[in-house]
């Protein structure tokens, strides 16, 4: 594994002045000096001219990966005009923070339901040597591995869970799922010299072919939950009513009359429509 090291380079501004002076001096020597000295001046002028190819520019949040005939020579992160061996090849690597948004992937969740899922990955290069030499194309590597991690995450957890299900769900536990996605993407991109800053789901929905059925299921679950709360409240109110009637000795009720009162109260309290009273001119026994 190749790790990033600092490249040996010099200030381009200083060497610009030095090379300019030497170039003028060697040119003057070629015209004014005689014989064998002129040959040496020509060789010096050629050498100085080659040195001009050693200049390069490093922008903010950018690194220059230097190589000498295929051998890694270091990375220069110093901003401004720089100079290094003119035989070095120089490759720019951006160190800026970048966003990658995956396309909408269609996968099956842990329960086998087809869903559509997408994510946004925020990342940056932290080791230029690993990014350049450990993988073939680090930007394409980030794209493929992020989508692979997202697919694996979607198949590990259900879209949503029932009340008795203790598993994490993609819909209800978004913060925990986002952290797990970040950790999995980071593990896959570690060898490429990439640091994942944030990972979050940007789209989550059932696939169109089952979306309507799942919506009806969610509505039915909501109705059942509401009914359960209504019944619990109604039973409590009926119990309180019977206890107060008995305590205040308002009326003496036998078991059959209590059952009739409980039935009537539950119908009134749990019914969807407004109750319509019925006047009873007799008794419950006739």
PDB file of C-alpha atoms in Angstrom, residues 91-243:
ATOM      1  CA  UNK A  91      -1.300  14.830 -11.476  1.00  0.00           C
ATOM      2  CA  UNK A  92      -3.871  17.080  -9.803  1.00  0.00           C
ATOM      3  CA  UNK A  93      -6.125  15.619  -7.103  1.00  0.00           C
ATOM      4  CA  UNK A  94      -8.929  17.723  -5.632  1.00  0.00           C
ATOM      5  CA  UNK A  95      -9.146  17.754  -1.839  1.00  0.00           C
ATOM      6  CA  UNK A  96     -12.452  19.622  -1.788  1.00  0.00           C
ATOM      7  CA  UNK A  97     -15.640  18.225  -0.224  1.00  0.00           C
ATOM      8  CA  UNK A  98     -17.882  16.611  -2.841  1.00  0.00           C
ATOM      9  CA  UNK A  99     -21.440  15.300  -3.024  1.00  0.00           C
ATOM     10  CA  UNK A 100     -22.517  12.097  -4.693  1.00  0.00           C
ATOM     11  CA  UNK A 101     -26.229  11.309  -5.084  1.00  0.00           C
ATOM     12  CA  UNK A 102     -27.033   7.803  -6.163  1.00  0.00           C
ATOM     13  CA  UNK A 103     -29.801   7.036  -8.568  1.00  0.00           C
ATOM     14  CA  UNK A 104     -33.040   5.497  -7.325  1.00  0.00           C
ATOM     15  CA  UNK A 105     -32.204   1.849  -6.765  1.00  0.00           C
ATOM     16  CA  UNK A 106     -34.942  -0.788  -6.771  1.00  0.00           C
ATOM     17  CA  UNK A 107     -34.197  -3.507  -4.206  1.00  0.00           C
ATOM     18  CA  UNK A 108     -36.019  -5.841  -1.828  1.00  0.00           C
ATOM     19  CA  UNK A 109     -35.974  -4.999   1.871  1.00  0.00           C
ATOM     20  CA  UNK A 110     -35.446  -7.555   4.654  1.00  0.00           C
ATOM     21  CA  UNK A 111     -39.097  -8.628   4.387  1.00  0.00           C
ATOM     22  CA  UNK A 112     -38.870  -9.127   0.628  1.00  0.00           C
ATOM     23  CA  UNK A 113     -40.913  -6.047  -0.271  1.00  0.00           C
ATOM     24  CA  UNK A 114     -39.668  -4.156  -3.372  1.00  0.00           C
ATOM     25  CA  UNK A 115     -38.675  -0.598  -2.497  1.00  0.00           C
ATOM     26  CA  UNK A 116     -36.988   2.385  -4.140  1.00  0.00           C
ATOM     27  CA  UNK A 117     -34.076   3.912  -2.262  1.00  0.00           C
ATOM     28  CA  UNK A 118     -31.439   6.596  -2.910  1.00  0.00           C
ATOM     29  CA  UNK A 119     -28.760   8.288  -0.807  1.00  0.00           C
ATOM     30  CA  UNK A 120     -26.477  11.322  -0.725  1.00  0.00           C
ATOM     31  CA  UNK A 121     -22.834  10.704   0.178  1.00  0.00           C
ATOM     32  CA  UNK A 122     -20.585  13.620   1.220  1.00  0.00           C
ATOM     33  CA  UNK A 123     -16.895  12.737   0.833  1.00  0.00           C
ATOM     34  CA  UNK A 124     -13.403  14.055   0.190  1.00  0.00           C
ATOM     35  CA  UNK A 125      -9.939  12.699  -0.563  1.00  0.00           C
ATOM     36  CA  UNK A 126      -7.608  12.633   2.440  1.00  0.00           C
ATOM     37  CA  UNK A 127      -4.752  10.517   1.050  1.00  0.00           C
ATOM     38  CA  UNK A 128      -3.823  11.396  -2.531  1.00  0.00           C
ATOM     39  CA  UNK A 129      -1.396   8.495  -2.932  1.00  0.00           C
ATOM     40  CA  UNK A 130      -4.027   5.895  -2.076  1.00  0.00           C
ATOM     41  CA  UNK A 131      -6.604   7.626  -4.294  1.00  0.00           C
ATOM     42  CA  UNK A 132      -4.278   7.553  -7.317  1.00  0.00           C
ATOM     43  CA  UNK A 133      -2.369   4.291  -6.881  1.00  0.00           C
ATOM     44  CA  UNK A 134      -4.621   1.917  -4.906  1.00  0.00           C
ATOM     45  CA  UNK A 135      -7.667   2.105  -7.207  1.00  0.00           C
ATOM     46  CA  UNK A 136      -7.968   2.582 -10.935  1.00  0.00           C
ATOM     47  CA  UNK A 137     -10.430   5.506 -10.892  1.00  0.00           C
ATOM     48  CA  UNK A 138     -11.241   6.741  -7.394  1.00  0.00           C
ATOM     49  CA  UNK A 139     -14.275   8.804  -8.454  1.00  0.00           C
ATOM     50  CA  UNK A 140     -15.881   5.828 -10.209  1.00  0.00           C
ATOM     51  CA  UNK A 141     -14.859   3.646  -7.265  1.00  0.00           C
ATOM     52  CA  UNK A 142     -16.759   5.940  -4.873  1.00  0.00           C
ATOM     53  CA  UNK A 143     -19.861   5.747  -7.068  1.00  0.00           C
ATOM     54  CA  UNK A 144     -19.924   1.952  -7.402  1.00  0.00           C
ATOM     55  CA  UNK A 145     -19.042   1.150  -3.788  1.00  0.00           C
ATOM     56  CA  UNK A 146     -21.555   3.666  -2.394  1.00  0.00           C
ATOM     57  CA  UNK A 147     -24.378   2.121  -4.404  1.00  0.00           C
ATOM     58  CA  UNK A 148     -23.259  -1.376  -3.357  1.00  0.00           C
ATOM     59  CA  UNK A 149     -23.299  -0.344   0.308  1.00  0.00           C
ATOM     60  CA  UNK A 150     -26.752   1.191  -0.122  1.00  0.00           C
ATOM     61  CA  UNK A 151     -28.112  -1.986  -1.705  1.00  0.00           C
ATOM     62  CA  UNK A 152     -26.692  -4.115   1.099  1.00  0.00           C
ATOM     63  CA  UNK A 153     -28.185  -1.813   3.747  1.00  0.00           C
ATOM     64  CA  UNK A 154     -31.625  -1.878   2.097  1.00  0.00           C
ATOM     65  CA  UNK A 155     -31.692  -5.688   2.086  1.00  0.00           C
ATOM     66  CA  UNK A 156     -30.621  -5.895   5.733  1.00  0.00           C
ATOM     67  CA  UNK A 157     -33.457  -3.859   7.286  1.00  0.00           C
ATOM     68  CA  UNK A 158     -37.225  -3.758   6.648  1.00  0.00           C
ATOM     69  CA  UNK A 159     -38.917  -0.682   5.221  1.00  0.00           C
ATOM     70  CA  UNK A 160     -41.014  -0.474   8.388  1.00  0.00           C
ATOM     71  CA  UNK A 161     -41.767  -2.799  11.268  1.00  0.00           C
ATOM     72  CA  UNK A 162     -44.764  -3.751  13.321  1.00  0.00           C
ATOM     73  CA  UNK A 163     -45.154  -2.787  16.955  1.00  0.00           C
ATOM     74  CA  UNK A 164     -43.848  -6.154  18.201  1.00  0.00           C
ATOM     75  CA  UNK A 165     -40.866  -6.118  15.821  1.00  0.00           C
ATOM     76  CA  UNK A 166     -37.723  -4.830  17.552  1.00  0.00           C
ATOM     77  CA  UNK A 167     -35.595  -4.552  14.405  1.00  0.00           C
ATOM     78  CA  UNK A 168     -34.467  -1.213  13.032  1.00  0.00           C
ATOM     79  CA  UNK A 169     -36.461   0.026  10.050  1.00  0.00           C
ATOM     80  CA  UNK A 170     -35.432   2.231   7.149  1.00  0.00           C
ATOM     81  CA  UNK A 171     -38.431   4.530   7.601  1.00  0.00           C
ATOM     82  CA  UNK A 172     -38.636   4.941  11.379  1.00  0.00           C
ATOM     83  CA  UNK A 173     -34.964   4.892  12.428  1.00  0.00           C
ATOM     84  CA  UNK A 174     -33.535   7.284   9.854  1.00  0.00           C
ATOM     85  CA  UNK A 175     -30.718   8.679  12.029  1.00  0.00           C
ATOM     86  CA  UNK A 176     -29.413   5.260  13.052  1.00  0.00           C
ATOM     87  CA  UNK A 177     -29.721   3.968   9.479  1.00  0.00           C
ATOM     88  CA  UNK A 178     -27.796   7.014   8.218  1.00  0.00           C
ATOM     89  CA  UNK A 179     -24.942   6.306  10.644  1.00  0.00           C
ATOM     90  CA  UNK A 180     -24.817   2.635   9.636  1.00  0.00           C
ATOM     91  CA  UNK A 181     -24.775   3.641   5.966  1.00  0.00           C
ATOM     92  CA  UNK A 182     -21.912   6.051   6.614  1.00  0.00           C
ATOM     93  CA  UNK A 183     -19.904   3.374   8.443  1.00  0.00           C
ATOM     94  CA  UNK A 184     -20.430   0.801   5.695  1.00  0.00           C
ATOM     95  CA  UNK A 185     -19.506   3.223   2.907  1.00  0.00           C
ATOM     96  CA  UNK A 186     -16.420   4.329   4.864  1.00  0.00           C
ATOM     97  CA  UNK A 187     -15.277   0.723   5.276  1.00  0.00           C
ATOM     98  CA  UNK A 188     -15.539   0.182   1.527  1.00  0.00           C
ATOM     99  CA  UNK A 189     -13.744   3.435   0.593  1.00  0.00           C
ATOM    100  CA  UNK A 190     -10.971   3.290   3.193  1.00  0.00           C
ATOM    101  CA  UNK A 191      -8.475   1.739   0.760  1.00  0.00           C
ATOM    102  CA  UNK A 192      -9.095   4.554  -1.745  1.00  0.00           C
ATOM    103  CA  UNK A 193      -7.925   7.298   0.627  1.00  0.00           C
ATOM    104  CA  UNK A 194     -11.446   8.745   0.916  1.00  0.00           C
ATOM    105  CA  UNK A 195     -13.114  10.062   4.073  1.00  0.00           C
ATOM    106  CA  UNK A 196     -16.936   9.928   4.233  1.00  0.00           C
ATOM    107  CA  UNK A 197     -18.258  13.010   6.038  1.00  0.00           C
ATOM    108  CA  UNK A 198     -21.979  12.270   5.857  1.00  0.00           C
ATOM    109  CA  UNK A 199     -24.375   9.745   4.367  1.00  0.00           C
ATOM    110  CA  UNK A 200     -28.162  10.103   4.362  1.00  0.00           C
ATOM    111  CA  UNK A 201     -31.117   8.604   2.546  1.00  0.00           C
ATOM    112  CA  UNK A 202     -32.540  11.067   0.026  1.00  0.00           C
ATOM    113  CA  UNK A 203     -35.416   8.903  -1.241  1.00  0.00           C
ATOM    114  CA  UNK A 204     -37.311   5.999   0.289  1.00  0.00           C
ATOM    115  CA  UNK A 205     -40.598   4.594  -0.972  1.00  0.00           C
ATOM    116  CA  UNK A 206     -42.332   1.370  -1.840  1.00  0.00           C
ATOM    117  CA  UNK A 207     -42.058   0.291  -5.461  1.00  0.00           C
ATOM    118  CA  UNK A 208     -45.036   1.463  -7.594  1.00  0.00           C
ATOM    119  CA  UNK A 209     -46.465  -2.045  -8.020  1.00  0.00           C
ATOM    120  CA  UNK A 210     -47.105  -2.459  -4.264  1.00  0.00           C
ATOM    121  CA  UNK A 211     -47.377   1.160  -3.150  1.00  0.00           C
ATOM    122  CA  UNK A 212     -51.197   1.216  -3.184  1.00  0.00           C
ATOM    123  CA  UNK A 213     -51.497  -2.040  -1.247  1.00  0.00           C
ATOM    124  CA  UNK A 214     -48.982  -0.874   1.367  1.00  0.00           C
ATOM    125  CA  UNK A 215     -50.833   2.433   1.723  1.00  0.00           C
ATOM    126  CA  UNK A 216     -54.045   0.556   2.477  1.00  0.00           C
ATOM    127  CA  UNK A 217     -52.161  -1.552   4.989  1.00  0.00           C
ATOM    128  CA  UNK A 218     -50.811   1.558   6.723  1.00  0.00           C
ATOM    129  CA  UNK A 219     -54.291   3.083   6.810  1.00  0.00           C
ATOM    130  CA  UNK A 220     -55.752  -0.127   8.268  1.00  0.00           C
ATOM    131  CA  UNK A 221     -53.035  -0.231  10.919  1.00  0.00           C
ATOM    132  CA  UNK A 222     -53.755   3.389  11.838  1.00  0.00           C
ATOM    133  CA  UNK A 223     -57.501   2.691  12.115  1.00  0.00           C
ATOM    134  CA  UNK A 224     -56.902  -0.367  14.311  1.00  0.00           C
ATOM    135  CA  UNK A 225     -54.571   1.593  16.574  1.00  0.00           C
ATOM    136  CA  UNK A 226     -57.114   4.398  16.914  1.00  0.00           C
ATOM    137  CA  UNK A 227     -59.924   1.906  17.611  1.00  0.00           C
ATOM    138  CA  UNK A 228     -57.819   0.269  20.289  1.00  0.00           C
ATOM    139  CA  UNK A 229     -57.348   3.577  22.077  1.00  0.00           C
ATOM    140  CA  UNK A 230     -61.065   4.407  21.775  1.00  0.00           C
ATOM    141  CA  UNK A 231     -62.097   1.026  23.230  1.00  0.00           C
ATOM    142  CA  UNK A 232     -59.646   1.332  26.111  1.00  0.00           C
ATOM    143  CA  UNK A 233     -60.987   4.775  26.926  1.00  0.00           C
ATOM    144  CA  UNK A 234     -64.619   3.644  26.650  1.00  0.00           C
ATOM    145  CA  UNK A 235     -64.072   0.676  28.969  1.00  0.00           C
ATOM    146  CA  UNK A 236     -62.499   2.978  31.538  1.00  0.00           C
ATOM    147  CA  UNK A 237     -65.401   5.442  31.313  1.00  0.00           C
ATOM    148  CA  UNK A 238     -68.002   2.668  31.705  1.00  0.00           C
ATOM    149  CA  UNK A 239     -66.166   1.233  34.691  1.00  0.00           C
ATOM    150  CA  UNK A 240     -66.003   4.654  36.343  1.00  0.00           C
ATOM    151  CA  UNK A 241     -69.719   5.235  35.674  1.00  0.00           C
ATOM    152  CA  UNK A 242     -70.746   1.946  37.292  1.00  0.00           C
ATOM    153  CA  UNK A 243     -68.491   2.547  40.289  1.00  0.00           C
TER     154      UNK A 243
END
